[in-house]
Coordinates of C-alpha atoms in Angstrom, one line a residue:
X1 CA -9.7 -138.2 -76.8
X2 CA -6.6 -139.8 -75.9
X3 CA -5.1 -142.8 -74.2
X4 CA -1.6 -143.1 -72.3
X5 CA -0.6 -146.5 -71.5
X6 CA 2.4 -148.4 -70.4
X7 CA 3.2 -151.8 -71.0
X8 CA 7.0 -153.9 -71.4
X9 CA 4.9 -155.2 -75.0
X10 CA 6.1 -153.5 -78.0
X11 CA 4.1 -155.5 -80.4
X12 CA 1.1 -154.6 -78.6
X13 CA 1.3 -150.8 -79.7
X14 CA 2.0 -151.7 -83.5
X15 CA -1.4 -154.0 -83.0
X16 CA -3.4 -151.0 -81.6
X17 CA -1.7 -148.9 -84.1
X18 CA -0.7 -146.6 -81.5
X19 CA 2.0 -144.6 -81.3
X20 CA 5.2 -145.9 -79.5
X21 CA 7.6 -144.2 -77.5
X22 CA 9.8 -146.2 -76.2
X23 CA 11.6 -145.2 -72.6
X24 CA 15.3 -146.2 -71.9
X25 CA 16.7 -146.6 -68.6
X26 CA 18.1 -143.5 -66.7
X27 CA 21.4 -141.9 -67.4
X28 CA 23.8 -142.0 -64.3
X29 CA 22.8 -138.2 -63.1
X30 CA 19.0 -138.2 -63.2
X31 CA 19.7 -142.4 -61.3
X32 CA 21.6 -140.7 -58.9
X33 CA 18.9 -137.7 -58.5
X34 CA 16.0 -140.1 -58.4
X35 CA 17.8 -142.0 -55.1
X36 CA 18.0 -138.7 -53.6
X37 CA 14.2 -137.9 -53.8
X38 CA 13.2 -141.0 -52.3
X39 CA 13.4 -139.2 -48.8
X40 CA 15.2 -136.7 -46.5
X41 CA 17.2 -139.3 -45.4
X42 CA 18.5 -140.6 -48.3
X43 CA 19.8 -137.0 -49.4
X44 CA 21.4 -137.2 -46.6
X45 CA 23.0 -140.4 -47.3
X46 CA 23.8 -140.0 -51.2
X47 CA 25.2 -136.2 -49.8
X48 CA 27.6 -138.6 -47.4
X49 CA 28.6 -140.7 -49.6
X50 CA 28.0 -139.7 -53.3
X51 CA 30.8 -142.0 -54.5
X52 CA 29.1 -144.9 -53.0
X53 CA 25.8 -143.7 -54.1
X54 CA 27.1 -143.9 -58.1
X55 CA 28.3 -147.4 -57.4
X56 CA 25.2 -148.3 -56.2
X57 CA 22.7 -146.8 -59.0
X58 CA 25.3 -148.5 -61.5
X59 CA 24.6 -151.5 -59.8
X60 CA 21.3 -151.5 -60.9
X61 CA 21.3 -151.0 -64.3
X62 CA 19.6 -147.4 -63.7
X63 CA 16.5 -148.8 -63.8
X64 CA 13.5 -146.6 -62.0
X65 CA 11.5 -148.9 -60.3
X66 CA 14.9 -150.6 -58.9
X67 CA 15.8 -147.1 -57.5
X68 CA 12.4 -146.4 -56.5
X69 CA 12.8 -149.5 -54.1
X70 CA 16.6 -149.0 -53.3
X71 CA 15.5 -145.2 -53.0
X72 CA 12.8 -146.2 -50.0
X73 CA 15.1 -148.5 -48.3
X74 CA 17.9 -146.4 -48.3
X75 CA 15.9 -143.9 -46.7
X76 CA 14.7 -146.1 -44.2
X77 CA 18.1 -147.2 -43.4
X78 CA 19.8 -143.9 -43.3
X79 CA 16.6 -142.6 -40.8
X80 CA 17.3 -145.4 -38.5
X81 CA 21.1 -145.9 -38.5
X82 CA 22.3 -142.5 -39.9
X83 CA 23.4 -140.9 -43.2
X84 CA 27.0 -142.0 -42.7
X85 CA 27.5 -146.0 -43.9
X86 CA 23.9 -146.4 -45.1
X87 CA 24.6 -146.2 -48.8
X88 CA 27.3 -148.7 -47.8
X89 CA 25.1 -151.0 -46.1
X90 CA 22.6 -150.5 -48.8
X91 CA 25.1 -152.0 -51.3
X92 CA 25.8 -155.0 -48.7
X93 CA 22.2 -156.0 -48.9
X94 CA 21.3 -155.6 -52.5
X95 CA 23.5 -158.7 -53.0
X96 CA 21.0 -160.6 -50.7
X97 CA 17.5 -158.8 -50.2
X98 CA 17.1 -156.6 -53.6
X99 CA 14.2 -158.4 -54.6
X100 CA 12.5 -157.8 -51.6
X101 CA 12.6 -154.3 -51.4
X102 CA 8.9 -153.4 -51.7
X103 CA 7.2 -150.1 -53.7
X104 CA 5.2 -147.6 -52.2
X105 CA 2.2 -148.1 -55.0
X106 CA -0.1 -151.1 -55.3
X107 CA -0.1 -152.7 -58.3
X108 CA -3.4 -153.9 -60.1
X109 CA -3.1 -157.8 -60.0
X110 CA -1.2 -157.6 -56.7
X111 CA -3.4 -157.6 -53.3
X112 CA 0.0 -156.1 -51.5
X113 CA -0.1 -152.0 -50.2
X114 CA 3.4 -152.3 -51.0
X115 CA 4.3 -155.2 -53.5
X116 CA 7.7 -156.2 -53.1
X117 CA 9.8 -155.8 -56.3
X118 CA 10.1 -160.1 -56.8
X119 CA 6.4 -159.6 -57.5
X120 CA 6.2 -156.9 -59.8
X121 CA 8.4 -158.1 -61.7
X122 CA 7.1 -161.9 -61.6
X123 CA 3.9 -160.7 -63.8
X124 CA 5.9 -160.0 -66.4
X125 CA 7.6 -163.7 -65.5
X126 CA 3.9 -165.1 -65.2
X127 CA 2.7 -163.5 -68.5
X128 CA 5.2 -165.1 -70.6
X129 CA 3.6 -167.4 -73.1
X130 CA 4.1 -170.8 -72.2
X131 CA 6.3 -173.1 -69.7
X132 CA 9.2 -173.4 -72.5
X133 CA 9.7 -169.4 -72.7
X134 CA 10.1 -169.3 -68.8
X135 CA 12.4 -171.9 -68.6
X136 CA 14.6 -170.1 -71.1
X137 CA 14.5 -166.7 -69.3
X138 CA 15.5 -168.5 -65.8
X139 CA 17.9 -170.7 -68.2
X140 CA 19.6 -167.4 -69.6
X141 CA 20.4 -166.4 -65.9
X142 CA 23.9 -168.6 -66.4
X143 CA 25.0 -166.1 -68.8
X144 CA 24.8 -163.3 -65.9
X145 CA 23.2 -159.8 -66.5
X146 CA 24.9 -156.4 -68.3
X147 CA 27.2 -155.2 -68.9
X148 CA 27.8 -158.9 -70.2
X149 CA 25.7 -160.2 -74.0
X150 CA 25.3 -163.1 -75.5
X151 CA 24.9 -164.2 -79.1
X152 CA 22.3 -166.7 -80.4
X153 CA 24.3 -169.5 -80.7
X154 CA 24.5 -169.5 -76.7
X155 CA 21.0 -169.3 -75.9
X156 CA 20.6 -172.5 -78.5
X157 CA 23.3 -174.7 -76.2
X158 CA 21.9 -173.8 -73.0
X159 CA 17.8 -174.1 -74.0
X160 CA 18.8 -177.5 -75.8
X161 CA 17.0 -175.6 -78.9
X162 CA 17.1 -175.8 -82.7
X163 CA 17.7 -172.5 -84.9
X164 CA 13.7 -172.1 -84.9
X165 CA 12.9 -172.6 -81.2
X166 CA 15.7 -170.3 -80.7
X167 CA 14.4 -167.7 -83.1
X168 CA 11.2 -167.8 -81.5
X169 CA 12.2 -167.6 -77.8
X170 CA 14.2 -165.1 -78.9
X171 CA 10.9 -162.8 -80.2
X172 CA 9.0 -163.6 -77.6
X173 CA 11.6 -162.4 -74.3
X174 CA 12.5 -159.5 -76.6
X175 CA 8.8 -158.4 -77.0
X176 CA 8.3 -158.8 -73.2
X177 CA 11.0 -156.8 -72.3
X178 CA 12.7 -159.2 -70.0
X179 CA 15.9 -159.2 -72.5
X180 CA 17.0 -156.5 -74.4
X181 CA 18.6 -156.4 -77.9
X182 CA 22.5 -154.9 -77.4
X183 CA 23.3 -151.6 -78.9
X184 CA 25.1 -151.9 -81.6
X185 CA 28.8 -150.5 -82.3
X186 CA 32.2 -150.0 -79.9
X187 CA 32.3 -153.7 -79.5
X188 CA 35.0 -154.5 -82.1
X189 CA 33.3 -157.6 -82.9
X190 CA 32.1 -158.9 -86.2
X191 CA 28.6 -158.0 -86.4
X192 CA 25.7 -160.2 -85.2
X193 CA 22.3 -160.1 -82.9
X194 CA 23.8 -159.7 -79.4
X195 CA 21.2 -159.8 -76.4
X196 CA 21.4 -159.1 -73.0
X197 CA 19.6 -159.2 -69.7
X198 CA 19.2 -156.1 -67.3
X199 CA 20.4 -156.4 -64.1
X200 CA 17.5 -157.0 -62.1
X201 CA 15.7 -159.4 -65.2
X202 CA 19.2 -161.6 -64.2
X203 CA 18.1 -161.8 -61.0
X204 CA 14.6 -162.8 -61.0
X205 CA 15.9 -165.6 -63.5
X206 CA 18.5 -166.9 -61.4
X207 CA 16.1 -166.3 -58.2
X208 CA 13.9 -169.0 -60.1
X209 CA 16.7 -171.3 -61.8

């Protein structure tokens, strides 16, 4: 017998002594591709405006549950106004309304049908250890989302921490999944531990600063 899970927890795998495979975002084709499926109508719009459509999956970080709400919206949009300008008004209210884009699949811990992204993504927020590591995720949302990092010593001046607090912070948003360690190389800076925030983790922090 086995067992297929999924959790933002990496640690939680090495505990279990389970093997981990760990999935990255989308690249920009399969993004784009995933927008498309969410619906005749949003075919219709990414096939009228596939310049706009890149623009917008870039937008959010290629992340698939932020396309899978975009995807439905867009779709919605596009079946109500037509194809043409619906990728464009799409982009208009992602600056406003992402986080209420809902998902077409309940959640368990979630009584909604159709959970709005803002509380998907909130129990992961919620599940954080303590008071002090939430307050240092919504704190982090003043150094914005990718393609911008940060190094430690900026994360210590805005959380008001010492090397250990930070250090420990640190481990514990990183093991959540709510920051993610940069890639390393192409940077042309002396090496060091960069971190970043996705996107849509910049979002829900600065939704909740």
């Amino acid at each position: 017998t086995r067992a297929l899970f999924t959790t933002r927890y990496a640690q939680l795998a090495a505990d279990l002594h389970a093997a981990l495979h760990e999935v990255r975002i989308l690249k920009p084709e399969p993004a784009l591709a995933m927008l498309e499926a969410a619906g005749e109508w949003a075919a219709r719009a990414v096939a009228a405006d596939r310049d706009g459509a890149e623009a917008l999956v870039l937008s959010l970080g290629y992340l698939p549950l932020a396309l899978h709400v975009a995807g439905r919206r867009l779709n919605g949009l596009a079946f109500a106004t037509g194809a043409a300008g619906s990728v464009a008004r799409l982009r208009r209210e992602l600056q406003l309304r992402l986080l209420s884009f809902t998902a077409a699949d309940p959640r368990p811990g979630l009584p909604q049908a159709e959970p709005s992204l803002e509380a998907i993504l909130a129990l992961s927020y919620d599940a954080l250890p303590d008071d002090a590591t939430r307050r240092a995720l919504r704190r982090l949302a003043v150094l914005g989302g990718q393609p911008l990092d940060f190094a430690a010593a900026a994360m210590a001046a805005i959380w008001e921490a010492d090397e250990d607090q930070t250090t420990q912070l640190c481990m514990s948003l990183l093991d959540a999944g709510l920051m993610e360690r940069r890639a390393e190389g192409g940077t042309g800076r002396a090496e060091e531990a960069r971190d970043q925030l996705h996107q849509v983790s910049a979002a829900v922090a600065a939704g909740r600063l």
